[in-house]
Tab-separated table of C-alpha atoms and ligand atoms in Angstrom:
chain	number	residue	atom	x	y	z
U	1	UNK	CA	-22.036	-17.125	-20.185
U	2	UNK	CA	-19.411	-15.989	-22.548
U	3	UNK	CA	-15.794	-16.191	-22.724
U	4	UNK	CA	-13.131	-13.322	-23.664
U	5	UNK	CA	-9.812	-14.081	-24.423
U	6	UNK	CA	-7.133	-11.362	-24.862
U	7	UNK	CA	-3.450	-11.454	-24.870
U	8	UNK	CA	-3.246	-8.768	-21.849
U	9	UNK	CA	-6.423	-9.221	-19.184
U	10	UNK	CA	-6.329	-6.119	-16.586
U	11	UNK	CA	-7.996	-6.208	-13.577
U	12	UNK	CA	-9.049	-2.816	-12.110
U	13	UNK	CA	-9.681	0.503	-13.825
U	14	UNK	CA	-8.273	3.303	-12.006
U	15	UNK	CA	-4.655	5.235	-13.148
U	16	UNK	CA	-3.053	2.235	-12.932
U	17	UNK	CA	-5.171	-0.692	-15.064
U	18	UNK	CA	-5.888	2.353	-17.730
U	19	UNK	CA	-2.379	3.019	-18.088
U	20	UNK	CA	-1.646	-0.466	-18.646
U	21	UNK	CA	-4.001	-0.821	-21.087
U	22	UNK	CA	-3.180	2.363	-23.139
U	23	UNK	CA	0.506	0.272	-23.320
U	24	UNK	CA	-0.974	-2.102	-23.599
U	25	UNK	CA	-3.676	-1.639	-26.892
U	26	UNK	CA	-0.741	0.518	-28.230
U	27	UNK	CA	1.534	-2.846	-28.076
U	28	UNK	CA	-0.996	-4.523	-30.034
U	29	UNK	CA	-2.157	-6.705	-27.303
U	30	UNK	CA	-5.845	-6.084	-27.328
U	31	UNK	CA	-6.551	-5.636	-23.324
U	32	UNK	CA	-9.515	-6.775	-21.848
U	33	UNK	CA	-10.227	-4.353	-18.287
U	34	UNK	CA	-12.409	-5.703	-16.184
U	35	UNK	CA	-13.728	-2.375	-14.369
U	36	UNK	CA	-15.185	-3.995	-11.131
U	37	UNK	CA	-17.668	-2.224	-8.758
U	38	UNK	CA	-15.917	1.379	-8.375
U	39	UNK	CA	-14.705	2.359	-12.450
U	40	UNK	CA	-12.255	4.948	-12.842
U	41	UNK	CA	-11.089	3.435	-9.001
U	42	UNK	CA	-10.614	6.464	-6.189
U	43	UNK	CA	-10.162	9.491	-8.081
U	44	UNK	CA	-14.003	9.172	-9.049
U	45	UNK	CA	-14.977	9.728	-6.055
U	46	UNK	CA	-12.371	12.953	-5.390
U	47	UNK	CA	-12.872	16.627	-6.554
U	48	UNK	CA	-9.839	18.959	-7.244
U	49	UNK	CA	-6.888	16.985	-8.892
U	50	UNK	CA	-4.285	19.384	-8.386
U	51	UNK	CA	-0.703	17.599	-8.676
U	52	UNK	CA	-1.802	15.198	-11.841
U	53	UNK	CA	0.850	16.723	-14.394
U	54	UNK	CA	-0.098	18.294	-17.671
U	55	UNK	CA	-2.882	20.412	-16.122
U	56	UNK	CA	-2.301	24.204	-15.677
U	57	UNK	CA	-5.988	24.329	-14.191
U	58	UNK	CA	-7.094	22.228	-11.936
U	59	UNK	CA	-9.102	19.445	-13.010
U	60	UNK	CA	-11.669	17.145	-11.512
U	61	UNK	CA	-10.788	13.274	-10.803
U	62	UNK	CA	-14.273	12.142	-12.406
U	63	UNK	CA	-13.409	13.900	-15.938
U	64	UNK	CA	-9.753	13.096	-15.280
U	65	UNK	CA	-10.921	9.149	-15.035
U	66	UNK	CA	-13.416	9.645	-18.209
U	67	UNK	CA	-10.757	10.838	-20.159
U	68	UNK	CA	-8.118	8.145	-18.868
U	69	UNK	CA	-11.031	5.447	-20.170
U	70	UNK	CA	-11.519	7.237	-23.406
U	71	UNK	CA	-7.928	7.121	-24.411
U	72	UNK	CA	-7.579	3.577	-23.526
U	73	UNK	CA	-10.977	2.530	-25.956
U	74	UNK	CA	-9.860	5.133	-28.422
U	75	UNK	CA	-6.301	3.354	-28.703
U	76	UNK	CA	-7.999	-0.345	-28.773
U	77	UNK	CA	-9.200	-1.596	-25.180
U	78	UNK	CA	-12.140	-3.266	-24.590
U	79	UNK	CA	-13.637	-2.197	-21.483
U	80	UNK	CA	-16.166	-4.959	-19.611
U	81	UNK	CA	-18.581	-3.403	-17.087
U	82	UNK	CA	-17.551	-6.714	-14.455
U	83	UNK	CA	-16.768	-7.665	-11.287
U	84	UNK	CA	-14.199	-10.408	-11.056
U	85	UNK	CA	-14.831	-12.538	-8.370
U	86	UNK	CA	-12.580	-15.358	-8.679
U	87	UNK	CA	-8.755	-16.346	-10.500
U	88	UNK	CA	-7.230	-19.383	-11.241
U	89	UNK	CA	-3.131	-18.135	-11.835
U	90	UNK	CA	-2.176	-21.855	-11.435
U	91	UNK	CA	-2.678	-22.586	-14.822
U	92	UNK	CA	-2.060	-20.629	-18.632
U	93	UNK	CA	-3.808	-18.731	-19.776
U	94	UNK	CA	-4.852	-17.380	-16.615
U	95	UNK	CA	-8.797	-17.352	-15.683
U	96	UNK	CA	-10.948	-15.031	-13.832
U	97	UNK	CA	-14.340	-15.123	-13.517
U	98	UNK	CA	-16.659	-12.640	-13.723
U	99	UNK	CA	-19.609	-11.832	-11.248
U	100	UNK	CA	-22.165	-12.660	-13.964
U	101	UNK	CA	-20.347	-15.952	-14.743
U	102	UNK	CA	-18.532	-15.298	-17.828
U	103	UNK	CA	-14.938	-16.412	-18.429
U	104	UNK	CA	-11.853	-14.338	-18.720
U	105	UNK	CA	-8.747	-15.501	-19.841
U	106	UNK	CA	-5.405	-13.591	-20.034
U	107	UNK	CA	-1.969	-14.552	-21.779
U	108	UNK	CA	-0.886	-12.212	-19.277
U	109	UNK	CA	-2.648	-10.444	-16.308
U	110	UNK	CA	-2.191	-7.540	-14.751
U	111	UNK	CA	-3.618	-6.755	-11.431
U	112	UNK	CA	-4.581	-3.216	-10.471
U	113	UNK	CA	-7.138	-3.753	-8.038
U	114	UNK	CA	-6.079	-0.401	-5.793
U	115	UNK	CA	-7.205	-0.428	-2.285
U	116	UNK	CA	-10.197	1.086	-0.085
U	117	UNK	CA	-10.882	3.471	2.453
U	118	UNK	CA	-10.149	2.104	5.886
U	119	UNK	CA	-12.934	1.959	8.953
U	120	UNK	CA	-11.939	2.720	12.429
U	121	UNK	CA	-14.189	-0.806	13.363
U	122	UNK	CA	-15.473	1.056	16.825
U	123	UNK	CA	-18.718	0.204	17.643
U	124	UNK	CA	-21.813	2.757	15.913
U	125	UNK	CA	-19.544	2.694	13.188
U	126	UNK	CA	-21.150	-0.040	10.905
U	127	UNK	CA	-25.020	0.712	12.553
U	128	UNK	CA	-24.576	4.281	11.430
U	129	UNK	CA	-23.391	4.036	8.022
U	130	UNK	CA	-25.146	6.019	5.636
U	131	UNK	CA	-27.270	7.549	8.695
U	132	UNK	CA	-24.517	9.693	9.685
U	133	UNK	CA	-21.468	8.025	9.351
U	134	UNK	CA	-19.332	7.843	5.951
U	135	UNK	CA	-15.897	7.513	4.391
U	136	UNK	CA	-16.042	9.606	1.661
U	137	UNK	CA	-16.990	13.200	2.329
U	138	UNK	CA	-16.765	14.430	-1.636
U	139	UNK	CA	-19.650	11.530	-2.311
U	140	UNK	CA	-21.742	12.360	0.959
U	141	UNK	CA	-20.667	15.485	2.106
U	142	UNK	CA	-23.613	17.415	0.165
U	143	UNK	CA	-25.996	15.896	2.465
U	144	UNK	CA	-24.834	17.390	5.337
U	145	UNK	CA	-25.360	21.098	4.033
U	146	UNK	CA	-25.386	23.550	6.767
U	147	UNK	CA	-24.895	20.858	9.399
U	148	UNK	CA	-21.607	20.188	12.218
U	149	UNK	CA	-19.850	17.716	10.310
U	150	UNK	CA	-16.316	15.933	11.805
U	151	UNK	CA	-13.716	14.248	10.083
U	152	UNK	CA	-11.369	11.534	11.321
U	153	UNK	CA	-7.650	11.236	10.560
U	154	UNK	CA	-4.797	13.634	10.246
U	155	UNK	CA	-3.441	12.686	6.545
U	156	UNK	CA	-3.979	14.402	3.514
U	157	UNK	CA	-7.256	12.614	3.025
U	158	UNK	CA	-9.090	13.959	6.297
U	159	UNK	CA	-7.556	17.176	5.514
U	160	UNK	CA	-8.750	17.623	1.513
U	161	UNK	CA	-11.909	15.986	2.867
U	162	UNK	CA	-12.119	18.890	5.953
U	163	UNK	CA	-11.220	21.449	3.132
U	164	UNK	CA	-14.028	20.023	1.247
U	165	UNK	CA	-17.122	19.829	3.808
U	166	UNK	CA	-16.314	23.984	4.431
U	167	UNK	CA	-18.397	24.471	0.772
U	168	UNK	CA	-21.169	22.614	2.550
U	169	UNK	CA	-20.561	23.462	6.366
U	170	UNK	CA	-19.440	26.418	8.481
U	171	UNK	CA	-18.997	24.166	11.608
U	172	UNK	CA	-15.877	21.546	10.415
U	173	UNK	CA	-14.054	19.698	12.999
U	174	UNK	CA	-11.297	17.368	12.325
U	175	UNK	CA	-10.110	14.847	14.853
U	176	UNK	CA	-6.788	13.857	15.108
U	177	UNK	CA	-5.199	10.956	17.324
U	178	UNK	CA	-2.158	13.029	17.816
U	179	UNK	CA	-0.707	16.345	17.925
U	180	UNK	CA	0.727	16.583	14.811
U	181	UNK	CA	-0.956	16.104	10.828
U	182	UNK	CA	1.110	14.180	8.438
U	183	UNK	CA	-0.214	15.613	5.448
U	184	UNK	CA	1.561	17.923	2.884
U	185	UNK	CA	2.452	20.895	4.571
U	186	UNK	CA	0.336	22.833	2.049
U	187	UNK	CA	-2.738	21.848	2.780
U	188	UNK	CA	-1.851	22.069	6.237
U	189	UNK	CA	-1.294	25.764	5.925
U	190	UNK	CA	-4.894	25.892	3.902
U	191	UNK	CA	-6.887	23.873	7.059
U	192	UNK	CA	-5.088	25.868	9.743
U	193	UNK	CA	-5.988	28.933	7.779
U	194	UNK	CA	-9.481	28.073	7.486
U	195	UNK	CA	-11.969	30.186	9.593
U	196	UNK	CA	-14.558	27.480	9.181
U	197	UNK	CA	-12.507	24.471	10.704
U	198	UNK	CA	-11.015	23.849	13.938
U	199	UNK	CA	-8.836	20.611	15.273
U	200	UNK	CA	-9.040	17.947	18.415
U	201	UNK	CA	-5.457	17.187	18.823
U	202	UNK	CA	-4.849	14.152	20.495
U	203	UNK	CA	-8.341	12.692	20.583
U	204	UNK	CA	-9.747	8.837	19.074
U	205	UNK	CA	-12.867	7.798	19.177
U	206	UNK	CA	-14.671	5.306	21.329
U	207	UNK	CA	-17.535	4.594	19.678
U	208	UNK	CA	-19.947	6.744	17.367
U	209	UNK	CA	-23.706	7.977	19.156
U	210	UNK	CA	-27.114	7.777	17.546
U	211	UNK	CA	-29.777	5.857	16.958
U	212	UNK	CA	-32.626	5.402	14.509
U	213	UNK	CA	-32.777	8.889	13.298
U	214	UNK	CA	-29.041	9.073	12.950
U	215	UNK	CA	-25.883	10.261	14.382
U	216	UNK	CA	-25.664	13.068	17.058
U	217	UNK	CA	-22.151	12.619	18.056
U	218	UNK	CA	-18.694	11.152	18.384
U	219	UNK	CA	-17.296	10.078	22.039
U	220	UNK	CA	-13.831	10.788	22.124
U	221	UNK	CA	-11.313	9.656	24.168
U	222	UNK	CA	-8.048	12.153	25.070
U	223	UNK	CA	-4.977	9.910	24.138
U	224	UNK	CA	-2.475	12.386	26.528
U	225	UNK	CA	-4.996	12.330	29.584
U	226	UNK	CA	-7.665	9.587	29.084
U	227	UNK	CA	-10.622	11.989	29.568
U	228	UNK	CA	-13.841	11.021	27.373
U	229	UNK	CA	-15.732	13.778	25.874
U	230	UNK	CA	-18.787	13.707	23.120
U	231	UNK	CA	-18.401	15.994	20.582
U	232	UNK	CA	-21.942	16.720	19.118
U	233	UNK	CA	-22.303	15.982	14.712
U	234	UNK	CA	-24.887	14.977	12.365
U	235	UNK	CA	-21.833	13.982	10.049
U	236	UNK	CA	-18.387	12.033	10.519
U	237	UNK	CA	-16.472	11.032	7.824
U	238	UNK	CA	-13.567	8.566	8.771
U	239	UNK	CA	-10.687	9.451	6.173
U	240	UNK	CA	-7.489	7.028	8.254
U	241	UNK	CA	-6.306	5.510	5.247
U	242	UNK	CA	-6.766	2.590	2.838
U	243	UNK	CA	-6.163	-1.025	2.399
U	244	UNK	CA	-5.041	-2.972	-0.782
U	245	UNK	CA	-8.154	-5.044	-2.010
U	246	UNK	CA	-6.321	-8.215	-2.476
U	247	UNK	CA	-8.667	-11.141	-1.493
U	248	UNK	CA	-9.301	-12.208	-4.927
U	249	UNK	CA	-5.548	-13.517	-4.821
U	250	UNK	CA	-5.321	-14.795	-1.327
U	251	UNK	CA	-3.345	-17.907	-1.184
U	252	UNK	CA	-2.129	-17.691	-4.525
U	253	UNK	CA	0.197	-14.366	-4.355
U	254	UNK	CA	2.411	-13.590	-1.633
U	255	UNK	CA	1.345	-10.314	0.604
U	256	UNK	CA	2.758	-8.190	2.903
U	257	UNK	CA	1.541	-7.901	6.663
U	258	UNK	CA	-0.855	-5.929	5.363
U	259	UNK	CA	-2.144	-7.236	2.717
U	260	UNK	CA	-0.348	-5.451	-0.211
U	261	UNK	CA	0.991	-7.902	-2.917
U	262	UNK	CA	4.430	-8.051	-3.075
U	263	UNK	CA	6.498	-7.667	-5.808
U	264	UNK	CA	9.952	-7.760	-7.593
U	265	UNK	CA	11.709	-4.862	-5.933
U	266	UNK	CA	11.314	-1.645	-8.825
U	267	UNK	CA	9.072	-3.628	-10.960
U	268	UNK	CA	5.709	-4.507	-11.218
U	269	UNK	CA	6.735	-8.464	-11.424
U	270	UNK	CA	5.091	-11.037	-9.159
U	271	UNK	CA	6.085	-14.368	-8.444
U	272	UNK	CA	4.243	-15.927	-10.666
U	273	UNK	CA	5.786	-15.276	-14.669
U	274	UNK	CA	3.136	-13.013	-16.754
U	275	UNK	CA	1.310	-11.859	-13.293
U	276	UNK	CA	1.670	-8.072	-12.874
U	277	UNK	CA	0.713	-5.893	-9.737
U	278	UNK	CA	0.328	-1.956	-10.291
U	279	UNK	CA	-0.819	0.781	-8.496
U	280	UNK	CA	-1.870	0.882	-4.856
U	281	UNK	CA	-2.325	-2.447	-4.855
U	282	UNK	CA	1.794	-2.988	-4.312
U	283	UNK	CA	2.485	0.050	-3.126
U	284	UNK	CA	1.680	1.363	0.632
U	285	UNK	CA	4.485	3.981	0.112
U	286	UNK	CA	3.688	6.720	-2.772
U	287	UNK	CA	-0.429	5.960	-3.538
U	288	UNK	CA	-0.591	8.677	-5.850
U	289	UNK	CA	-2.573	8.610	-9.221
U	290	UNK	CA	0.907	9.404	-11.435
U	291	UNK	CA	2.858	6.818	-9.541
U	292	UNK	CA	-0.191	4.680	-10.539
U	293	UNK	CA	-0.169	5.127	-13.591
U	294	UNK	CA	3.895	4.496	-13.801
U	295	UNK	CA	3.557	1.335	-12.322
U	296	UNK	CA	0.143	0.643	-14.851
U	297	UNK	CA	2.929	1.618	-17.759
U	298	UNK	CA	5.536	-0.710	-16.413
U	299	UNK	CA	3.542	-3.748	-16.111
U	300	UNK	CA	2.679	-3.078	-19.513
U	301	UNK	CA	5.981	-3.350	-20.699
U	302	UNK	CA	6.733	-5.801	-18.809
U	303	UNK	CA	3.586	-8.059	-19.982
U	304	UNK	CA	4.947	-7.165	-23.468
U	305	UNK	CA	8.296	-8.749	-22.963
U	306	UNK	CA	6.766	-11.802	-21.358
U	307	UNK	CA	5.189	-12.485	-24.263
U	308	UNK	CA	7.691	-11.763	-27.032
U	309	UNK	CA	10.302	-14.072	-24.861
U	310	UNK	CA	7.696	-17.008	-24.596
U	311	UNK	CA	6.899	-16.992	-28.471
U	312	UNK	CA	10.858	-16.107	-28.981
U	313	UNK	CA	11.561	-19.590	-26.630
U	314	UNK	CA	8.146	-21.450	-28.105
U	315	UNK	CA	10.084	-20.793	-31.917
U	316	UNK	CA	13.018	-22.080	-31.451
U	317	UNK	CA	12.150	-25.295	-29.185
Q	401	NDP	P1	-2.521	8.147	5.536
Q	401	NDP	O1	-2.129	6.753	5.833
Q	401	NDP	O2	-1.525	9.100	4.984
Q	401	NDP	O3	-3.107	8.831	6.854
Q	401	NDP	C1	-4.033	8.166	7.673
Q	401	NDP	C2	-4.334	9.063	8.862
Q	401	NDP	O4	-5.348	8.433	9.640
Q	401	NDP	C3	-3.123	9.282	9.765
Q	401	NDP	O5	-3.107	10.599	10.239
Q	401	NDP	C4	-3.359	8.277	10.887
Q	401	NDP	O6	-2.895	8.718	12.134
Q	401	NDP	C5	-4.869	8.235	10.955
Q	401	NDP	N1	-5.320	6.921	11.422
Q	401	NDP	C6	-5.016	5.696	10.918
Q	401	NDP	N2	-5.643	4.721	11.606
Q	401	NDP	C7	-6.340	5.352	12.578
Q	401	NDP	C8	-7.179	4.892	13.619
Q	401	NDP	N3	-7.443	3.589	13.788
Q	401	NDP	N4	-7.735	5.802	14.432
Q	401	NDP	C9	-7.492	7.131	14.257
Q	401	NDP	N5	-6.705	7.634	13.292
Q	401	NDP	C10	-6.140	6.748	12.455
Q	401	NDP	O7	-3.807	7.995	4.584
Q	401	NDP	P2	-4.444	9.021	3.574
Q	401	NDP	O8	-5.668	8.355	3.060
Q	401	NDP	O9	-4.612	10.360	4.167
Q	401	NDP	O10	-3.391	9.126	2.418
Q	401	NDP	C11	-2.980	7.927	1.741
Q	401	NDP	C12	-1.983	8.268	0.663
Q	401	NDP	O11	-2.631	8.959	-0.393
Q	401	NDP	C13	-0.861	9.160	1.151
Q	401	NDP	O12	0.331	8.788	0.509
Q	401	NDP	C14	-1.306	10.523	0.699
Q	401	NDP	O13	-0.216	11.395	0.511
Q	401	NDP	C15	-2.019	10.205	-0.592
Q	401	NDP	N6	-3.043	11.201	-0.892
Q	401	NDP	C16	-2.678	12.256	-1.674
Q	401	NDP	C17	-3.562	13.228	-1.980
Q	401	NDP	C18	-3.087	14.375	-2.791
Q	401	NDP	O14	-1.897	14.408	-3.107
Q	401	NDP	N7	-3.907	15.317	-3.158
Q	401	NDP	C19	-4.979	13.180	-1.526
Q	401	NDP	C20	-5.260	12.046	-0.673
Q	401	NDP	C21	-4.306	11.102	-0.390
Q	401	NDP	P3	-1.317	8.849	12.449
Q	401	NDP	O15	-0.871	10.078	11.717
Q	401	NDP	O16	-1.298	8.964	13.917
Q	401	NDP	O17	-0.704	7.589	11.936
């Protein structure tokens, strides 16, 4: 059991808890990230990165993520291969634990947790996981090669993930509780365009069918008429969404109604002085990697202020 001090402890290590440390190291602060059990956070487990700038090409979130770590280490970050599984932010420096039991304490902390795929919580759902049922086609989909896969939701998730499962399947459905997508309107003109894929408008699912050898199909309900259907697949990936992964901080940081910490409007500035929140984590509005990584800067910045005015007030008192 060890302990770590450091002047900036981060929390998470996707776009957001990278960025903040690349500040971070660069302000001299020596951060500490604590990687927890996904490193490199959601864009690991993506493909094409597309709308990251400073790419002509596209690039591929893995690398993207690699790179993102090796600039942080390069420019002074220590990177600990942790979970954190408790914090104590009522007293300074602040404390986390880690799932090993060593100690980690932070002049100033930054939280950039991010958030995790959503489950639709119907029943088959959990009993079929992994035999059928998944919420990440780009991790799973290869196992479904040549196989009628569906996927679940009408944002751009289910659609990059429907785009996706056509390298591994000719037979993509996606199923959509409504009649109308909210993704971009680019990749809706790429899915709609796609020979391989066709759409359920208007259709949510009851429960998932299967049994010990695995899924064999969805039943559906129509949301317009009521009518049930099954719609036969070895695969379903559920793509509805994500939800902040904030428990470590229950009942110490206030949260939204669902769940995402709240912060000082246009800054990444919790209640508690020295506490930052960046990335998805605080924000259920833009959940992109390069607003990420904004908010990762800014909490930086902001951690770096914190500090100068507590050893500017400690000085003169
Ligand atoms: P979204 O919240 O945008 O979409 C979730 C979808 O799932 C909606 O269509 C919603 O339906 C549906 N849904 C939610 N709950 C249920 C349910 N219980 N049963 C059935 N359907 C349900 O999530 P995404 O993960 O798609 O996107 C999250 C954010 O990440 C967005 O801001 C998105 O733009 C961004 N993103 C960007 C990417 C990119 O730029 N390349 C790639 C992936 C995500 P309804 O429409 O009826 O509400």
């Amino acid at each position: 059991m060890t302990t770590h001090t450091t002047r900036m402890l981060i929390i998470g290590s996707g776009p957001a808890g990278l960025s903040a440390a690349i500040y971070g190291a660069r302000a001299g602060l020596k951060p500490i990230v604590v990687q927890g059990l996904q490193p490199g956070g959601q864009l690991t487990i993506t493909t094409d990165v597309e709308n990251y700038p400073g790419f002509r090409d596209v690039v591929q979130g893995p690398w993207l993520m690699e790179e993102m770590q090796a600039q942080a280490e390069h420019v002074g970050t220590r990177m600990m291969w942790d979970t954190i599984t408790s914090v104590d932010l009522k007293s300074w420096p602040f404390r986390a634990i880690g799932d090993g039991g060593d100690i980690y304490e932070g002049e100033t902390l930054v939280i950039a947790t991010g958030a995790q795929a959503k489950w639709l919580g119907v029943p088959g759902e959990q009993e079929l996981s992994g035999k059928g049922v998944s919420a990440c086609a780009t991790c799973d989909g290869f196992f479904y090669r040549g196989k009628k896969v569906v996927v679940i939701g009408g944002g751009n998730t289910a659609v990059e993930e429907a785009l996706y499962m056509t390298n591994h399947s000719d037979d993509v459905t996606l199923i959509h509780r409504r009649d109308s997508l909210r993704c971009e309107k680019i990749l809706e003109d790429r899915l709609m365009a796609n020979p391989k894929i066709k759409v359920l408008w208007n259709k949510a699912v009851d429960h998932f069918v299967g049994g010990d050898t695995g899924l064999t199909g969805v039943s559906l309900r129509d949301t317009v008429s009521g009518e049930a259907s099954v719609e036969p697949t070895q695969g379903a990936f559920v793509a509805i969404g994500h939800a902040p992964s904030t428990e470590l901080f229950k009942d110490q940081l206030e949260a939204d109604a669902t769940g995402y910490l709240i912060v000082e409007p246009g800054t990444p500035k919790t209640a508690i002085p020295g506490v930052f929140a960046c990335g998805d984590v605080m924000d259920h509005v833009y959940r992109q990697a390069v607003t990420a990584a904004g908010t990762g800067c800014m909490a930086a910045l902001d951690a770096e202020r914190f500090l100068a005015a507590r050893e500017h007030r400690q000085a003169r008192d």
